[in-house]
Amino acid sequence: TNYRYLYPHAGMPQSAQEVHKALACEGVSVIEVRRENGHWQFVQGSRYNRRIHGNSPINLSGPAAGHELLKTRADAQGKTVLGTFQNCANGKTPWGTYLTCEENFTDCFGSSDAEQKFDAAQKRYGVVATSKDINWHQHDSRFDMAHHPNELNRHGWVVEIDPFDPQSTPVKRTALGRFKHENAALAETTDGRAVVYMGDDERGEFIYKFVSRDKINHQNPKANRDLLDHGTLYVARFDAGDGNADHPKGQGQWIELTHGKNGIDASSGFADQGQVLIHARLAASVVKATRMDRPEWIVVSPKDGQVYCTLTNNAKRGEDGQPVGGPNPREKNVYGQILRWRTDRDDHASNTFAWDLFVVAGNPQVH
């Protein structure tokens, strides 16, 4: 939200009312359009038109719903949250709903205690006492980590919206994990289950996929209402590749992020599956997933099912425990690259795949 245009004083919010206004400007617009005389027209007054913004009631569902880390004074049950904001891109499900992805949510939080000590999970998700030029916490205590630390955990999810039911309440699908989501790319396994590929858009973070437990019902879209609440979350681990400077390629595998498996248990700081999903970044580190060069947009080719991910850049590649190699072959990567992978047996349920770098961007004589 651009404060220069939002407020008459053209500066930071100066009251709770102005924070409320900023929240109302974020989120998602659902509109109906109609083609008339060869042109698309906005249908003013359509029953489908609505705003889903930073003050809208949204349900939490899936394994983390009701978790202690999601409970606040305003929501003792931990199942209803106000708002979706800092939304990045999207996904479209085969059953006709829309997925909006919460990205830089930690920018909205700060602390009235300048000396507050943040725990490992809060630090990993990037929260700081001064916020990031947003300053909601100074006027709305919901965003003040000194008073409501669990509010942070209620954001950073994929939100499912039914645009064809104006009375429906959007749902944050916790089974898909909490991180800085770029988009959600849908695919289908050979046996008919839903797959969601997701990237965590921050330097050194990971690529994930979710595979539903149940099959998609293509005949009855409403039967898929809770499909994304049950399934398995995985994170990608890539090998070092073949070392080919012009067209590197190699093998990879999806590592399950389930409590009690792959070292994810009480000894590594996880009490239950809800905590694994709320702190997905930490769980992915436990299983030694590959730290990537800012995973951004992911798309599944409708032609052959191959998956592409734009890795945007990474000024810290080669530092901070981020080794150079595999699908991230350049130190202090300026221009980024497009990663491609093909699942074994062309089945998105497979836990192994072959990868290559489809495009390595930039001038090799310069960087």
mmCIF file of N, CA, C and O in Angstrom, residues 12-16 19 108 110-112 129-131 134-141 143-144:
data_model
loop_
_atom_site.group_PDB
_atom_site.id
_atom_site.type_symbol
_atom_site.label_atom_id
_atom_site.label_comp_id
_atom_site.label_asym_id
_atom_site.label_seq_id
_atom_site.Cartn_x
_atom_site.Cartn_y
_atom_site.Cartn_z
ATOM 1 N N MET A 12 3.489 7.839 7.149
ATOM 2 C CA MET A 12 3.141 6.613 7.854
ATOM 3 C C MET A 12 1.788 6.759 8.547
ATOM 4 O O MET A 12 1.378 7.871 8.893
ATOM 5 N N PRO A 13 1.071 5.628 8.798
ATOM 6 C CA PRO A 13 -0.198 5.718 9.523
ATOM 7 C C PRO A 13 0.002 6.343 10.897
ATOM 8 O O PRO A 13 1.000 6.084 11.567
ATOM 9 N N GLN A 14 -0.969 7.166 11.297
ATOM 10 C CA GLN A 14 -0.846 7.908 12.544
ATOM 11 C C GLN A 14 -1.943 7.575 13.549
ATOM 12 O O GLN A 14 -2.013 8.191 14.615
ATOM 13 N N SER A 15 -2.772 6.578 13.223
ATOM 14 C CA SER A 15 -3.854 6.202 14.139
ATOM 15 C C SER A 15 -4.321 4.799 13.809
ATOM 16 O O SER A 15 -4.014 4.253 12.739
ATOM 17 N N ALA A 16 -5.112 4.240 14.738
ATOM 18 C CA ALA A 16 -5.701 2.919 14.503
ATOM 19 C C ALA A 16 -6.635 2.952 13.294
ATOM 20 O O ALA A 16 -6.718 1.992 12.529
ATOM 21 N N VAL A 19 -4.577 2.622 10.194
ATOM 22 C CA VAL A 19 -4.137 1.234 10.012
ATOM 23 C C VAL A 19 -5.284 0.409 9.443
ATOM 24 O O VAL A 19 -5.095 -0.413 8.531
ATOM 25 N N CYS A 108 4.755 -6.643 8.390
ATOM 26 C CA CYS A 108 3.657 -5.918 9.028
ATOM 27 C C CYS A 108 3.746 -5.921 10.550
ATOM 28 O O CYS A 108 2.941 -5.268 11.214
ATOM 29 N N GLY A 110 5.893 -5.551 14.276
ATOM 30 C CA GLY A 110 7.004 -4.915 14.966
ATOM 31 C C GLY A 110 6.816 -5.096 16.459
ATOM 32 O O GLY A 110 5.987 -5.896 16.897
ATOM 33 N N SER A 111 7.545 -4.353 17.249
ATOM 34 C CA SER A 111 7.436 -4.490 18.698
ATOM 35 C C SER A 111 7.588 -3.135 19.381
ATOM 36 O O SER A 111 8.458 -2.334 19.010
ATOM 37 N N SER A 112 6.737 -2.907 20.372
ATOM 38 C CA SER A 112 6.857 -1.691 21.178
ATOM 39 C C SER A 112 8.032 -1.785 22.135
ATOM 40 O O SER A 112 8.425 -0.781 22.728
ATOM 41 N N ALA A 129 11.919 -5.673 15.390
ATOM 42 C CA ALA A 129 11.187 -4.770 16.279
ATOM 43 C C ALA A 129 10.679 -3.530 15.565
ATOM 44 O O ALA A 129 9.628 -2.977 15.912
ATOM 45 N N THR A 130 11.382 -3.070 14.550
ATOM 46 C CA THR A 130 11.020 -1.812 13.900
ATOM 47 C C THR A 130 10.055 -1.979 12.736
ATOM 48 O O THR A 130 9.684 -1.005 12.101
ATOM 49 N N SER A 131 9.648 -3.178 12.405
ATOM 50 C CA SER A 131 8.824 -3.520 11.230
ATOM 51 C C SER A 131 9.541 -3.053 9.975
ATOM 52 O O SER A 131 10.686 -2.640 10.002
ATOM 53 N N ILE A 134 6.122 -0.114 7.603
ATOM 54 C CA ILE A 134 4.671 -0.285 7.586
ATOM 55 C C ILE A 134 4.063 0.298 8.850
ATOM 56 O O ILE A 134 3.071 1.004 8.815
ATOM 57 N N ASN A 135 4.658 -0.024 10.018
ATOM 58 C CA ASN A 135 4.335 0.629 11.291
ATOM 59 C C ASN A 135 2.893 0.458 11.762
ATOM 60 O O ASN A 135 2.348 1.321 12.432
ATOM 61 N N TRP A 136 2.265 -0.665 11.424
ATOM 62 C CA TRP A 136 0.943 -0.922 11.959
ATOM 63 C C TRP A 136 0.996 -1.151 13.460
ATOM 64 O O TRP A 136 0.061 -0.788 14.187
ATOM 65 N N HIS A 137 2.087 -1.760 13.938
ATOM 66 C CA HIS A 137 2.162 -2.158 15.344
ATOM 67 C C HIS A 137 2.131 -0.969 16.299
ATOM 68 O O HIS A 137 1.802 -1.126 17.469
ATOM 69 N N GLN A 138 2.452 0.222 15.822
ATOM 70 C CA GLN A 138 2.455 1.393 16.693
ATOM 71 C C GLN A 138 1.046 1.867 17.039
ATOM 72 O O GLN A 138 0.858 2.598 18.010
ATOM 73 N N HIS A 139 0.056 1.438 16.247
ATOM 74 C CA HIS A 139 -1.312 1.913 16.452
ATOM 75 C C HIS A 139 -2.328 0.782 16.593
ATOM 76 O O HIS A 139 -3.468 1.044 16.984
ATOM 77 N N ASP A 140 -1.948 -0.435 16.251
ATOM 78 C CA ASP A 140 -2.836 -1.592 16.387
ATOM 79 C C ASP A 140 -2.033 -2.692 17.079
ATOM 80 O O ASP A 140 -1.117 -3.277 16.494
ATOM 81 N N SER A 141 -2.381 -2.979 18.328
ATOM 82 C CA SER A 141 -1.577 -3.913 19.128
ATOM 83 C C SER A 141 -1.582 -5.329 18.571
ATOM 84 O O SER A 141 -0.738 -6.146 18.950
ATOM 85 N N PHE A 143 -0.532 -6.213 15.876
ATOM 86 C CA PHE A 143 0.732 -6.375 15.153
ATOM 87 C C PHE A 143 1.955 -6.079 16.018
ATOM 88 O O PHE A 143 3.060 -5.972 15.500
ATOM 89 N N ASP A 144 1.731 -5.977 17.318
ATOM 90 C CA ASP A 144 2.807 -5.705 18.269
ATOM 91 C C ASP A 144 3.266 -7.022 18.890
ATOM 92 O O ASP A 144 2.542 -7.637 19.676
#
